[in-house]
Structure formats: structure tokens, C-alpha cells
Amino acid sequence: MDLSQFTQAFFVEAVELLAQMEQLLLELDADAPDSEQLNAIFRAAHSIKGGAATFGFVALTDTTHLLETLLDRARHGQLSLSRSMIDAFLETKDALQEQLIAYQAENEPDPEMVAHICGVLRQLALETEGGAAAAPAPAPAPAPAVVAAPVVAAAAAPGHDALRIKFSRLSDSECDLLADELGNLGKLLSRTRSNDQLTVVLETSCAPDDIIAVCCFVIDESQIEITPEAAPATGAESAASAANPLPIAAVAAAPAALAAARPAAAPAGAAAKPSAAGAATAAKDSSSIRVDVEKVDQLINLVGELVITQSMLTQAATMLDPVECERFLSGLGHLERNARDLQESVMSIRMMPMDYVFSRFPRVIRDVSAKLGKEVRLDTFGKETELDKGLIERIIDPLTHLVRNSLDHGIETPSQRIAKGKEAEGQLLLSAQHHGGNIVIEVSDDGAGLNREKILAKAMQQGLPVSETMPDDEVWQLIFAPGFSTAEQVTDISGRGVGMDVVKRNIQEMGGHVEISSREGWGTTTRIVLPLTLAILNGMSVKVGTEAYILPLSYVIESLQPRPEHLHSITSDGHVIKVRGEYLPLIELHSVFDVSGAQTDPTQGILVIVQAGEARFALLVDELLGQHQVVVKNLETNYRKVPGISAATILGDGSVAFIIDVDAMPRIQRAHATRTTALANAARMDPVAA
């Protein structure tokens, strides 16, 4: 039988179960373990084992069986947990994840890795039992043949219960697969198939929630009904049951247990909630579906094209008589509002909570801090803050590097902290919050902070252009230089001078920027500012010469036409403008992009005041065209990387406009000024050569 239609669902849900298992293990108190947490961890292992046995993943089945045996003894109080035992369970989780990756790639897991982790678990069983290790998982029982009439039933064995299980809306393949799996959970006493329904009586020691957990890899919970079989069934009674089925209580009678057992029911810890919360989780889960990311991306692209088409119609409508075309223009207004609502709804599909990222770090902090001999407490804020899926996956690596840097270079050892008058346990804070059209993610620690003198000395040693009078903000940015590191020794965690430059480059490629604030002796905060999405943005269109450009609206503060007395020259071609007592650098876009026919007199043009990170400056443009939403098109995919340009878009008249990379403007302006100065100096020295 072809099981490929079910394997992908198993892999997705098994990964979710492993994530739940890891979070619960990290929260588990070895000295006073919570029984509900232990039960939830056991159910996760049991569900994975059931699915693995169904699909013939032998290594996965054997490993989870050994883990399940230890967890079962722990939840029944037959063994005492310890930190080393929880470490072994976490190591097992990592091994199970590797096995899943191998099976998903249609490969067999590494035999040495499987043998090692199984040996660790067997040794644990020996040490805690004082006897034989847990036996390997039994081989899956062969699937019984489908029959039209029930088989003769036998009485349930002592210590086992007989459960009547009814499945509805089944295909032939689902029927055979479920019967095969139930054979792994106990002994089939009877089995009846009628149209798309299957009714079985199962002798088993498993609880109904365990049966639900396994079956939900194949079908939905709403297709399953369970009731206890009151008395041993006879052949005649079975036949009568087939002709006149007994009323069967719905599984929903125990919503908390069943919702907790379902593999994809809820985030970690939800399995241990009271029944009301469990019922709510089950209801929420039953109203959701899984959709491939490619389908969502295709939908977003189509909505983007719709936004462009609507913009073209709006542009064309400006030429119409508003009186004669009143109905058309009214309909166009409705189309614009509906297109915006549709776009916002579709974009929300791609949004994911930051908890998807933050939940990865308790394990990282536990492992790294133990290796460094440090005590670190992780606090998180804003886990529910949402970010586009495309960005949320790309931010994981930069955040991981920043967290490891804080653990290695920032937070001190307990003895060092006590000597400084601090608590022995350091604090690491991960936070996320929306700010305008951006999301701000912060990694903060209360450690040693950055050493200004050491950073400047290292920068001078490497030949970087620095001075003692540099402001702190610029000094801290030096740590992002390629190859820069002040670590006294290289470790397997950090110190090679690679990573921070990659962090900054990756964040800039996502349209964001990085800021650092630090106080020596008291900690460092790294602030990452990212756009909420890269698909559609609110922009201000401006005109420079004959060209149109888009400024992301999240950078724009205000626009104004300057007076001559507010402009001040600092070099032959460099100016600053005084705005409410603050002097701001003036960047002429026509000069940056070499546009001819543009306005060169700042007093005759428009200055757009923008802010990128901590830097605030003015951009000289000829005209403001308006504000509207634009669909972002990747320029590098269709052409190449252009300095100062982050992407492109299609305007309402069908023309292409470039989206300005505001963060890059000061850097490009400095490079332009340096080049101009060099040419001027060359001209004075050798006019003929110049």
C-alpha cells in the first residue's frame, strides 16, 4: 500500500512534537517534576513511535520505544529524575530529529548515531532499574484482512480494557492503515467494515487519548468515536452489533485529554491545560488547515499583480470626467478598498509569531552556559509579535550568533559577577515589538559591556580609519568589520572574527539595520530593525530629473522647502541644513544616481527628512508625487545589484521605479565625496592627466 500521501503529515507533526518535547524538558524541574508535563512528554514520544511503526521507520521506532519506557516509569514515580537524565532526554530529542531528517530524505539514519543514543537510553534503564534494559519495540503486526463480517471475539485479558472504536468517512487505504496500526496497540477482538465506516473492538492497555494521538497521523479527530466495551463480546453479539450498532459516545466527552494527545493540537505546554482550555485548543485546531508555503507565495504574487492593475486603473481614471463617469469612479473606489483589504488579509497568512524564533533559545542557552560554566536566565518579551515568514526564518541565524556572543563575551562567570556586586546569575533578554511599519528585535544582557579602548586599539591595529574622538555609536559599529575580534583566545563558540559582519550584512539584505548601545560593566543591547514584510510596502514617490523613485514611508519624517539662510556649506560640494536647531547632512539624489536635468539648487527643490537607525539626514528631490502602496520586485533576480537601490516596483502608468535603499545613502555619499576630492586633488597635481 502506498503510504506517501500520509508520510509528509507525519514528518510535519513529528517535528512539532519534538519541539514541544524539548520545551517541556527544559521547563521540567528534576527535583519536583510536574506530572502533567511528564504525561505530555510521554504522549509526544508515544505518538512519534506509533507513526514511525506505521511507516516502517525502524530506528525511529526503537529509539522512541526506549525513551517512552523511561518516561513511562518517570511519570508513574518508578524512577527519580536528575539533570543528567534530562540532558540524556534532550540528546535523544536531537537524535530523533536527525533520524527524521534522514527518513524525510529517503535515507537510513546513521547506524553509529542510532546505536549510540539507544546505548545511552539502555544504560539509563539499567542504572535506574538495576536490572535488564528495556526491550526493543515489537515489530509491527501484519494488517488483518478486510472482511465483510466480524470475526469471533474473545474476552479481554486481565489488566487490559476492551474499547469499541468507530471510524467514519474512510477511504480503503485509510481503513487498512488504521487497522494495521491498531494491531500495534493491542489485540483486535472484532472488526466490521460498512461502506466508509470501520468499527473495531480492541483489547489494549492504551488509554483512548493514546489511540487518538496515533490515529490522527492518518485521519482527523472528528472521524473517531470511542466507547468502552462493557462485556466480552460473543460471535452472536458481534453479528447483532454489526446489524444494529450500539450508540457510541463521542470522543469529545474527554476534550482535555484528547486535545492534549493530538500531535498538532497546540504549542508546548498546552497538553497540560484544564479541560476548557483543551476544548478551545481542539476547536481552534479543527478549524485550521495546512497549506504549502509555495501556494501562499503564489497567492501573494497574484494579489501584488492585482494591486498593480488597480493602480493602473486609478491612474487612467484621472483623465476621466468625474460627472460623466461617476458610477465608474465609485466602483473603482470600492475596488481599491477591497484590494487593500484582500492584500492585508493575504499578507497576514504569512505572518508568524516571534515565539517561533524565541522558543529555540532556551536549549541554546542551557547548553552553551553549561559549557562555559555560567549561570544565565532567559527572559522573553513580545513573543506574540508577528513577522513575515520569509524574514522570520532568515533572522534565526543572526539572532543565534548574537545570543552566543552575549553568553561568551558579555555575561561573566558567577565568581566574576559576585566580585562586581552583581547576582551570580546573568540575565539575557530577547524582546520584539512593532514600531511603525517595522519590527524591533533586541538582544540584551547585563554582562561586562563593550570596552571602548580595547575596540579602538584593535581597530587601529587592523588599519581601520578611527580616532579617539569618535562617538560611542560609531565605535560600537566597528565590531561589525570583517575579521574584527577582541577575544583573547579562540573557542568553538566565538573569537575568530567572523560572524558579526555576516550578521550585519544579512540584516541589511532583509532591508533592516543594526544598532548597538553598551555601558561598560553593565551590559550591551543589540537592536535589529526590520520591515514587517518584504512583499508590499507603503512608499512615497519622488521625482528626480525625469526619473521616479520610491522612498519607504517608514523612513520618512517630514518634507520641506528650505530657506537660503538654513543652508550651510562645509565643503566645495557638501552642505548641511539647519532644522529646528539640528544640523543635518544634505544628500543630493541627482548626484548619487547621476541623473541629468535635475534641480541642483536646494532652495528650489524639496528636502525629505529621513531617519535610518540613529542617523538623520535630508534628501534633495525635485518633486513629491504622492504616497501609495507598491509591490516589491527583486532587482537582483532580474538584473543585478545596484548601489543605493534595494528593489524595484511597477507604477500605475506601467513604468518601472526604483526603491531607494535609505540605509545605504550616507555610505554612498561619503564614497562619492571621497572620489570627487581625489579627482580634484589629481587635477591640481596633473591637470593634463586629470
XYZ file of C-alpha atoms in Angstrom:
690
model
C 0.000 0.000 0.000
C 1.309 3.479 -0.924
C 1.740 5.497 2.275
C 3.369 8.529 0.652
C 0.171 10.557 0.998
C 0.479 10.296 4.795
C 4.250 10.473 5.375
C 4.570 14.233 4.889
C 1.897 14.857 7.521
C 3.789 12.545 9.871
C 7.077 14.409 9.353
C 5.496 17.837 9.920
C 3.672 16.768 13.067
C 6.649 14.795 14.412
C 8.820 17.931 14.163
C 6.174 19.855 16.106
C 6.049 17.123 18.737
C 9.833 17.180 19.137
C 9.745 20.963 19.587
C 7.062 20.551 22.257
C 9.078 17.805 23.916
C 12.220 19.964 24.060
C 10.397 22.951 25.559
C 8.709 20.791 28.191
C 12.004 19.103 29.089
C 13.680 22.488 29.517
C 10.855 23.628 31.819
C 10.876 20.374 33.824
C 12.079 20.615 37.427
C 14.156 17.477 38.077
C 13.671 17.774 41.851
C 9.887 18.194 41.714
C 8.673 17.150 38.249
C 5.161 18.176 37.252
C 3.063 15.113 36.421
C 1.176 16.865 33.620
C 4.442 17.883 31.953
C 5.727 14.306 32.197
C 2.481 12.990 30.730
C 2.694 15.456 27.838
C 6.329 14.472 27.113
C 5.374 10.786 27.239
C 2.454 11.321 24.849
C 4.718 13.110 22.370
C 7.197 10.198 22.359
C 4.358 7.670 22.158
C 2.729 9.445 19.204
C 6.004 9.585 17.286
C 6.603 5.892 17.983
C 3.162 4.960 16.704
C 3.615 6.880 13.466
C 7.167 5.579 12.986
C 5.993 1.973 13.369
C 3.191 2.603 10.878
C 5.586 3.803 8.194
C 8.286 1.243 8.928
C 10.904 3.642 10.316
C 12.678 1.028 12.432
C 15.424 3.169 14.002
C 12.911 5.847 14.973
C 10.571 3.229 16.430
C 13.314 1.576 18.503
C 14.675 4.872 19.843
C 11.285 6.288 20.817
C 10.331 2.955 22.434
C 13.360 3.105 24.728
C 12.656 6.765 25.526
C 8.963 6.059 26.084
C 9.766 3.257 28.541
C 11.890 5.574 30.702
C 9.318 8.367 30.545
C 6.541 5.971 31.496
C 8.446 4.902 34.601
C 9.170 8.557 35.442
C 5.534 9.605 35.205
C 4.492 6.716 37.445
C 7.126 7.634 40.044
C 9.198 4.482 39.463
C 12.441 6.403 38.870
C 13.864 9.690 40.121
C 14.758 12.310 37.544
C 18.106 14.122 37.553
C 19.669 16.882 35.481
C 21.906 14.337 33.715
C 18.835 12.273 32.833
C 17.088 15.312 31.351
C 20.300 16.038 29.396
C 20.106 12.492 28.013
C 16.460 13.022 27.022
C 17.419 16.252 25.230
C 20.231 14.424 23.448
C 17.656 11.825 22.407
C 15.429 14.563 21.019
C 18.350 15.777 18.857
C 18.972 12.228 17.652
C 15.302 11.755 16.794
C 15.405 14.979 14.787
C 18.411 13.707 12.822
C 16.594 10.450 12.159
C 13.536 12.316 10.902
C 15.684 14.371 8.536
C 17.260 11.192 7.173
C 13.928 9.428 6.657
C 12.435 12.539 5.035
C 15.315 12.481 2.548
C 14.508 8.784 1.944
C 17.771 7.700 3.573
C 18.535 5.476 6.542
C 19.817 7.249 9.683
C 23.488 6.951 10.618
C 23.795 3.494 12.300
C 26.513 4.712 14.694
C 24.329 7.617 15.847
C 21.348 5.293 16.363
C 23.475 2.738 18.243
C 24.948 5.477 20.457
C 21.653 7.013 21.527
C 19.998 3.632 22.049
C 23.009 2.629 24.171
C 22.628 5.787 26.275
C 18.959 5.030 26.915
C 19.579 1.346 27.691
C 22.319 2.327 30.138
C 19.907 4.727 31.830
C 17.353 1.942 32.087
C 19.949 -0.387 33.625
C 21.090 2.221 36.146
C 17.572 3.124 37.238
C 16.192 -0.424 37.196
C 19.165 -2.289 38.489
C 18.195 -4.968 36.016
C 17.666 -5.642 32.346
C 17.285 -2.761 29.964
C 14.034 -2.089 28.230
C 13.236 -4.494 25.465
C 13.263 -3.212 21.902
C 9.979 -2.225 20.363
C 7.945 -5.116 18.999
C 7.799 -5.470 15.256
C 4.620 -4.068 13.716
C 1.894 -6.651 13.463
C 0.684 -7.547 9.975
C -2.520 -5.862 8.955
C -5.575 -8.120 9.239
C -7.515 -8.677 6.069
C -10.633 -6.628 5.487
C -13.729 -8.766 5.991
C -17.405 -8.080 5.449
C -18.468 -9.820 8.659
C -16.949 -9.519 12.151
C -14.542 -12.102 13.496
C -15.335 -14.107 16.625
C -14.355 -12.067 19.687
C -12.579 -13.216 22.814
C -12.654 -11.834 26.327
C -10.170 -9.118 27.218
C -7.114 -10.225 29.151
C -6.743 -9.171 32.811
C -5.370 -5.626 33.120
C -6.500 -4.782 29.602
C -9.636 -2.922 28.501
C -11.825 -3.598 25.513
C -12.671 -0.434 23.593
C -15.135 -0.068 20.742
C -13.681 2.345 18.171
C -15.690 3.689 15.254
C -14.063 5.461 12.292
C -16.123 7.338 9.698
C -15.501 8.787 6.218
C -12.611 6.407 5.445
C -11.024 5.513 2.140
C -9.873 1.931 1.520
C -6.233 2.857 2.119
C -7.060 4.674 5.364
C -9.103 1.688 6.554
C -6.233 -0.751 6.003
C -3.674 1.635 7.504
C -5.712 2.218 10.677
C -6.403 -1.496 11.158
C -2.681 -2.173 10.772
C -1.778 0.496 13.333
C -4.387 -0.638 15.861
C -2.796 -4.075 15.674
C 0.351 -2.455 17.093
C -1.587 -1.008 20.029
C -3.282 -4.203 21.167
C -5.331 -7.198 20.029
C -8.214 -6.817 17.603
C -11.222 -8.705 19.010
C -13.571 -7.768 16.176
C -13.575 -5.710 13.007
C -16.521 -4.633 10.844
C -16.413 -2.596 7.618
C -19.541 -0.995 6.198
C -19.276 1.475 3.302
C -16.911 4.240 4.510
C -17.073 3.205 8.183
C -14.896 0.872 10.224
C -15.806 -0.410 13.700
C -13.331 -2.397 15.782
C -13.216 -3.790 19.292
C -9.657 -3.516 20.596
C -8.135 -5.195 23.644
C -5.445 -2.786 24.807
C -3.722 -1.231 27.791
C -3.554 2.103 25.949
C -5.763 4.972 27.023
C -8.203 6.477 24.489
C -6.064 9.615 24.202
C -3.057 7.498 23.119
C -5.165 5.821 20.434
C -6.376 9.216 19.211
C -2.805 10.541 19.082
C -1.668 7.725 16.795
C -4.740 7.725 14.544
C -4.539 11.486 13.991
C -1.458 10.949 11.843
C -3.850 9.425 9.280
C -7.293 10.994 9.803
C -8.890 13.878 11.673
C -10.023 13.637 15.277
C -13.631 14.334 14.247
C -13.675 10.980 12.386
C -13.067 8.952 15.570
C -15.520 7.834 18.257
C -14.638 5.633 21.251
C -16.657 3.932 23.969
C -15.757 1.209 26.487
C -16.924 -2.299 25.596
C -18.963 -3.211 28.668
C -18.763 -7.023 28.428
C -16.845 -9.640 26.449
C -18.458 -9.935 23.056
C -19.605 -13.276 21.589
C -19.891 -14.127 17.942
C -23.681 -13.691 18.003
C -23.387 -10.388 19.853
C -20.841 -9.200 17.334
C -23.174 -10.072 14.475
C -26.018 -8.273 16.223
C -23.766 -5.285 16.756
C -22.972 -5.244 13.061
C -26.663 -5.260 12.157
C -27.708 -2.789 14.908
C -24.741 -0.699 16.007
C -24.811 0.461 19.630
C -24.915 4.192 20.428
C -21.347 5.392 20.747
C -20.171 8.250 22.945
C -18.147 10.882 21.113
C -14.542 11.354 21.962
C -15.340 14.961 22.763
C -16.597 13.737 26.151
C -12.987 13.984 27.296
C -11.810 17.060 25.378
C -8.812 17.913 27.526
C -7.115 14.554 27.247
C -7.806 14.143 23.568
C -6.773 17.666 22.654
C -3.506 17.134 24.520
C -2.895 13.851 22.730
C -3.376 15.160 19.256
C 0.056 15.713 17.666
C -0.599 19.113 16.124
C -3.084 20.318 18.704
C -1.263 23.192 20.370
C 2.080 24.673 21.372
C 4.155 23.086 24.101
C 2.529 23.047 27.473
C -0.993 23.204 26.071
C -1.394 19.499 26.742
C -1.354 20.225 30.438
C -4.123 22.852 30.442
C -7.528 22.357 32.070
C -10.331 20.859 30.069
C -11.832 24.191 29.000
C -8.522 25.318 27.511
C -8.092 21.930 25.876
C -11.520 22.137 24.296
C -10.760 25.626 22.991
C -7.463 24.432 21.529
C -9.139 21.467 19.858
C -11.828 23.703 18.380
C -9.208 26.127 17.052
C -7.146 23.310 15.562
C -10.126 21.679 13.863
C -10.863 24.976 12.073
C -7.376 25.290 10.570
C -5.686 23.654 7.597
C -2.100 23.179 6.451
C -1.141 24.960 3.247
C 2.158 24.729 1.357
C 4.200 27.938 1.528
C 4.519 27.896 -2.275
C 0.739 28.235 -2.596
C 0.720 31.182 -0.193
C 3.575 32.844 -2.109
C 1.698 32.360 -5.374
C -1.404 33.945 -3.838
C 0.661 36.907 -2.591
C 2.168 37.391 -6.054
C -1.307 37.401 -7.604
C -2.522 39.958 -5.051
C 0.539 42.052 -5.886
C -0.384 41.972 -9.560
C -3.947 42.946 -8.601
C -2.602 45.948 -6.660
C -0.570 46.994 -9.718
C -3.599 46.620 -12.016
C -5.787 48.613 -9.628
C -3.102 51.320 -9.521
C -3.061 51.453 -13.332
C -6.856 51.865 -13.439
C -6.691 54.642 -10.838
C -4.001 56.390 -12.882
C -6.083 56.146 -16.052
C -9.210 57.359 -14.229
C -7.587 60.727 -13.510
C -8.216 61.591 -17.188
C -11.985 60.962 -16.941
C -14.789 63.414 -16.317
C -15.895 62.835 -12.688
C -19.511 63.766 -13.522
C -19.977 61.591 -16.588
C -18.056 58.655 -15.068
C -19.418 58.918 -11.522
C -20.566 55.272 -11.321
C -17.284 54.007 -12.766
C -15.206 56.057 -10.335
C -17.386 54.933 -7.423
C -16.847 51.304 -8.416
C -13.129 51.965 -8.749
C -13.106 53.306 -5.181
C -14.769 50.111 -3.959
C -12.200 48.062 -5.894
C -9.357 49.985 -4.258
C -10.737 49.399 -0.743
C -11.420 45.711 -1.409
C -7.971 45.233 -2.953
C -6.368 46.764 0.143
C -8.440 44.557 2.492
C -7.598 41.485 0.412
C -3.922 42.369 0.420
C -3.865 42.826 4.205
C -5.673 39.516 4.737
C -3.341 37.619 2.419
C -0.255 39.186 3.965
C -1.456 38.129 7.425
C -1.330 34.488 6.285
C 2.458 34.723 6.029
C 2.838 36.357 9.425
C 4.231 34.162 12.212
C 4.745 34.936 15.921
C 8.278 35.604 17.139
C 7.794 32.721 19.571
C 8.729 30.534 16.581
C 12.230 32.037 16.909
C 12.456 32.668 20.655
C 11.474 29.077 21.536
C 14.767 27.843 20.053
C 16.970 29.693 22.524
C 16.286 28.063 25.912
C 18.139 24.990 24.641
C 20.996 27.063 23.176
C 21.419 28.982 26.441
C 21.247 25.823 28.551
C 23.945 24.049 26.517
C 26.316 26.996 25.973
C 26.114 28.358 29.527
C 26.809 24.878 30.960
C 29.838 24.588 28.669
C 31.144 27.989 29.796
C 30.408 27.399 33.468
C 27.980 30.323 33.644
C 24.523 30.759 35.121
C 22.119 32.521 32.746
C 18.401 33.245 32.950
C 16.494 33.867 29.719
C 13.573 36.290 29.690
C 11.452 36.983 26.617
C 9.082 39.805 25.794
C 6.734 40.171 22.811
C 6.655 36.510 21.749
C 3.272 37.113 20.122
C 4.665 39.888 17.869
C 4.297 38.800 14.239
C 6.789 38.944 11.382
C 6.715 37.750 7.776
C 7.627 34.065 7.444
C 10.326 34.816 4.880
C 12.044 37.143 7.346
C 11.429 35.103 10.472
C 13.375 32.145 9.075
C 16.277 34.339 7.940
C 16.569 36.108 11.307
C 17.241 32.877 13.241
C 20.954 32.615 12.357
C 21.829 36.272 13.120
C 19.996 36.087 16.453
C 21.726 32.814 17.319
C 25.113 34.429 16.747
C 24.187 37.452 18.874
C 22.957 35.213 21.707
C 26.119 33.090 21.654
C 28.216 36.292 21.633
C 26.395 37.582 24.718
C 26.946 34.284 26.501
C 30.639 34.065 25.607
C 31.836 37.700 25.685
C 29.114 39.520 27.613
C 27.881 37.687 30.683
C 30.584 36.937 33.262
C 31.153 33.795 35.315
C 29.351 33.622 38.696
C 32.546 34.428 40.629
C 33.297 37.458 38.441
C 29.740 38.746 38.794
C 29.755 38.367 42.580
C 33.087 40.221 42.746
C 31.452 43.115 40.832
C 28.483 43.175 43.181
C 26.099 41.527 40.729
C 23.908 38.471 41.156
C 25.647 35.207 40.270
C 23.014 34.514 37.616
C 23.211 36.660 34.499
C 20.191 37.806 32.519
C 19.638 37.613 28.779
C 16.568 39.340 27.374
C 15.018 38.719 23.948
C 12.270 41.147 23.005
C 10.224 42.050 19.935
C 7.748 44.849 19.311
C 6.160 46.700 16.422
C 7.328 50.243 15.760
C 5.573 51.952 12.860
C 5.976 49.789 9.781
C 8.900 47.917 11.330
C 9.573 45.276 13.946
C 12.289 45.949 16.529
C 14.094 42.903 17.950
C 16.501 43.348 20.858
C 19.134 41.076 22.424
C 20.173 42.493 25.808
C 22.486 41.182 28.511
C 23.594 42.539 31.885
C 27.202 41.472 31.384
C 30.543 43.236 31.065
C 29.577 45.529 28.192
C 31.869 46.708 25.393
C 35.344 48.080 26.111
C 35.816 51.262 24.077
C 39.615 51.433 24.470
C 40.123 47.802 23.507
C 37.920 48.161 20.409
C 39.727 51.309 19.256
C 43.151 49.731 19.827
C 42.177 46.657 17.811
C 40.722 48.821 15.026
C 43.953 50.883 14.811
C 45.961 47.652 14.732
C 43.896 46.479 11.756
C 44.309 49.804 9.950
C 40.691 50.919 10.213
C 40.005 54.698 9.986
C 39.315 55.593 13.627
C 40.030 58.402 16.062
C 39.860 58.885 19.820
C 37.096 61.465 19.404
C 34.692 59.086 17.651
C 31.244 58.917 19.296
C 30.367 55.668 21.059
C 27.772 54.696 18.434
C 30.449 54.674 15.720
C 32.918 52.808 17.931
C 30.418 50.034 18.629
C 29.788 49.673 14.869
C 33.457 48.713 14.437
C 32.748 45.226 15.776
C 30.861 44.552 12.525
C 34.039 44.999 10.466
C 35.166 41.762 8.700
C 37.695 39.822 10.773
C 37.262 42.048 13.820
C 37.514 40.375 17.243
C 38.843 41.459 20.630
C 38.712 37.937 22.074
C 41.970 36.910 23.738
C 41.561 33.298 22.686
C 39.595 31.425 20.034
C 36.941 28.989 21.241
C 34.485 26.739 19.456
C 31.797 29.299 20.379
C 33.341 32.553 19.109
C 36.521 34.603 18.787
C 37.546 34.048 15.171
C 36.382 37.471 13.994
C 33.774 36.034 11.653
C 30.078 36.285 12.225
C 29.267 39.845 13.264
C 29.982 41.204 9.776
C 27.787 38.431 8.365
C 25.075 39.321 10.892
C 25.045 42.941 9.738
C 25.149 42.046 6.045
C 22.300 39.542 6.363
C 20.121 42.037 8.208
C 20.829 44.745 5.633
C 19.862 42.300 2.865
C 16.498 41.944 4.627
C 16.012 45.701 4.426
C 16.924 46.307 8.069
C 19.747 47.738 10.149
C 21.550 47.048 13.430
C 22.163 49.420 16.338
C 24.256 48.805 19.466
C 24.205 50.524 22.836
C 26.516 49.491 25.658
C 27.659 50.574 29.095
C 30.944 49.100 30.209
C 30.458 46.837 33.194
C 26.662 46.794 32.947
C 25.664 45.206 29.679
C 25.020 45.510 25.953
C 21.869 45.813 23.846
C 21.831 44.949 20.150
C 18.802 46.338 18.328
C 17.638 44.944 14.978
C 15.083 46.945 12.973
C 13.322 45.065 10.157
C 10.361 45.774 7.860
C 7.291 43.701 8.706
C 7.214 42.222 5.215
C 9.249 42.341 2.015
C 6.310 41.828 -0.362
C 4.392 45.131 -0.267
C 5.370 48.434 1.336
C 3.942 51.913 1.807
C 6.043 54.340 -0.166
C 6.416 57.977 -1.135
C 7.143 58.522 -4.816
C 9.517 61.373 -5.621
C 10.820 62.831 -8.861
C 14.491 63.493 -9.607
C 15.022 64.902 -13.087
C 12.924 62.690 -15.372
C 13.176 59.669 -13.048
C 10.733 58.495 -10.368
C 11.966 56.849 -7.160
C 10.208 55.323 -4.151
C 11.149 56.188 -0.568
C 9.892 53.637 2.021
C 7.439 55.628 4.113
C 8.711 54.116 7.366
C 11.952 56.129 6.952
C 10.297 59.465 6.130
C 9.885 62.032 8.927
C 8.839 65.189 7.064
C 9.408 67.212 3.890
C 10.119 70.919 3.478
C 11.454 73.599 1.134
C 14.496 75.196 2.772
C 15.320 78.866 3.026
C 18.776 80.048 1.938
C 19.744 81.071 5.476
C 19.205 77.482 6.691
C 21.781 76.027 4.263
C 25.464 75.916 5.174
C 28.409 74.737 3.062
C 31.011 72.501 4.697
C 32.999 71.561 1.570
C 33.027 72.724 -2.040
C 30.072 70.457 -2.845
C 28.838 69.454 0.613
C 26.002 71.078 2.555
C 24.131 70.760 5.817
C 20.717 72.144 6.657
C 19.607 73.500 9.994
C 16.225 72.086 11.027
C 14.878 73.216 14.406
C 18.354 73.696 15.831
C 19.797 70.442 14.436
C 22.309 70.341 11.574
C 21.540 67.523 9.123
C 23.709 66.301 6.219
C 22.180 67.033 2.812
C 22.376 64.287 0.183
C 21.553 65.226 -3.422
C 19.905 62.242 -5.098
C 20.673 63.540 -8.596
C 24.361 63.385 -7.687
C 24.135 59.914 -6.105
C 22.376 58.389 -9.133
C 23.936 60.685 -11.770
C 20.578 61.963 -13.058
C 20.671 64.755 -15.620
C 18.166 67.598 -15.807
C 17.542 67.602 -12.040
C 17.258 70.594 -9.741
C 20.682 71.392 -8.271
C 19.671 74.394 -6.145
C 18.411 73.069 -2.784
C 16.275 76.188 -2.256
C 14.332 75.385 -5.442
C 13.835 71.708 -4.652
C 12.221 69.697 -1.871
C 14.113 68.221 1.090
C 12.778 64.956 2.503
C 13.999 64.390 6.074
C 14.591 60.679 6.704
C 15.959 58.609 9.562
C 17.912 55.357 9.157
C 18.812 53.911 12.532
C 20.383 56.674 14.607
C 21.327 58.690 11.510
C 19.070 61.514 10.332
C 19.673 63.371 7.056
C 17.949 65.248 4.210
C 17.463 64.009 0.646
C 17.169 66.585 -2.135
C 14.465 65.784 -4.725
C 12.701 67.811 -7.408
C 9.095 66.973 -6.583
C 6.841 64.871 -4.343
C 4.493 62.748 -6.464
C 2.391 61.095 -3.740
C 2.026 58.211 -1.316
C 0.817 54.729 -2.241
C 1.426 51.044 -1.719
C 3.948 49.423 -4.022
C 4.661 45.796 -4.819
C 8.334 44.975 -4.235
C 10.127 43.254 -7.119
C 13.594 41.789 -6.551
C 16.066 43.659 -8.739
C 18.955 41.197 -8.404
C 16.820 38.311 -9.710
C 16.019 40.199 -12.914
C 19.120 42.378 -13.316
C 21.930 42.874 -10.781
C 22.743 44.625 -7.506
C 22.655 48.414 -7.884
C 24.280 50.555 -5.127
C 21.678 52.654 -3.342
C 18.745 50.666 -4.733
C 17.058 47.927 -2.695
C 14.380 46.781 -5.189
C 12.048 47.952 -7.953
C 8.313 48.317 -8.477
C 5.788 48.941 -11.261
C 3.863 52.204 -11.109
C 0.277 52.819 -12.151
C 1.304 54.024 -15.624
C 3.236 50.790 -16.220
C 6.683 52.354 -15.778
C 9.362 50.929 -13.501
C 10.523 52.867 -10.432
C 13.449 52.063 -8.152
C 13.034 51.731 -4.381
C 15.797 53.663 -2.614
C 17.996 51.902 -0.049
C 17.851 54.676 2.542
C 20.331 52.960 4.891
C 22.976 52.989 2.156
C 22.669 56.700 1.305
C 25.227 58.108 3.820
C 27.794 55.482 2.828
C 27.345 56.168 -0.894
C 27.512 59.928 -0.297
C 30.816 59.556 1.591
C 32.249 57.386 -1.184
C 31.097 59.939 -3.770
C 32.668 62.825 -1.816
C 35.955 60.900 -1.406
C 36.063 60.164 -5.126
C 35.332 63.799 -6.007
C 38.070 65.036 -3.656
C 40.566 62.570 -5.111
C 39.786 63.703 -8.662
C 40.119 67.353 -7.631
C 43.494 66.704 -5.999
C 44.652 64.785 -9.078
C 43.571 67.669 -11.288
C 45.628 70.183 -9.269
C 48.708 67.964 -9.354
C 48.492 66.974 -13.021
C 45.837 68.884 -14.990
C 46.676 67.065 -18.236
C 46.289 63.585 -16.724
C 43.065 64.581 -14.936
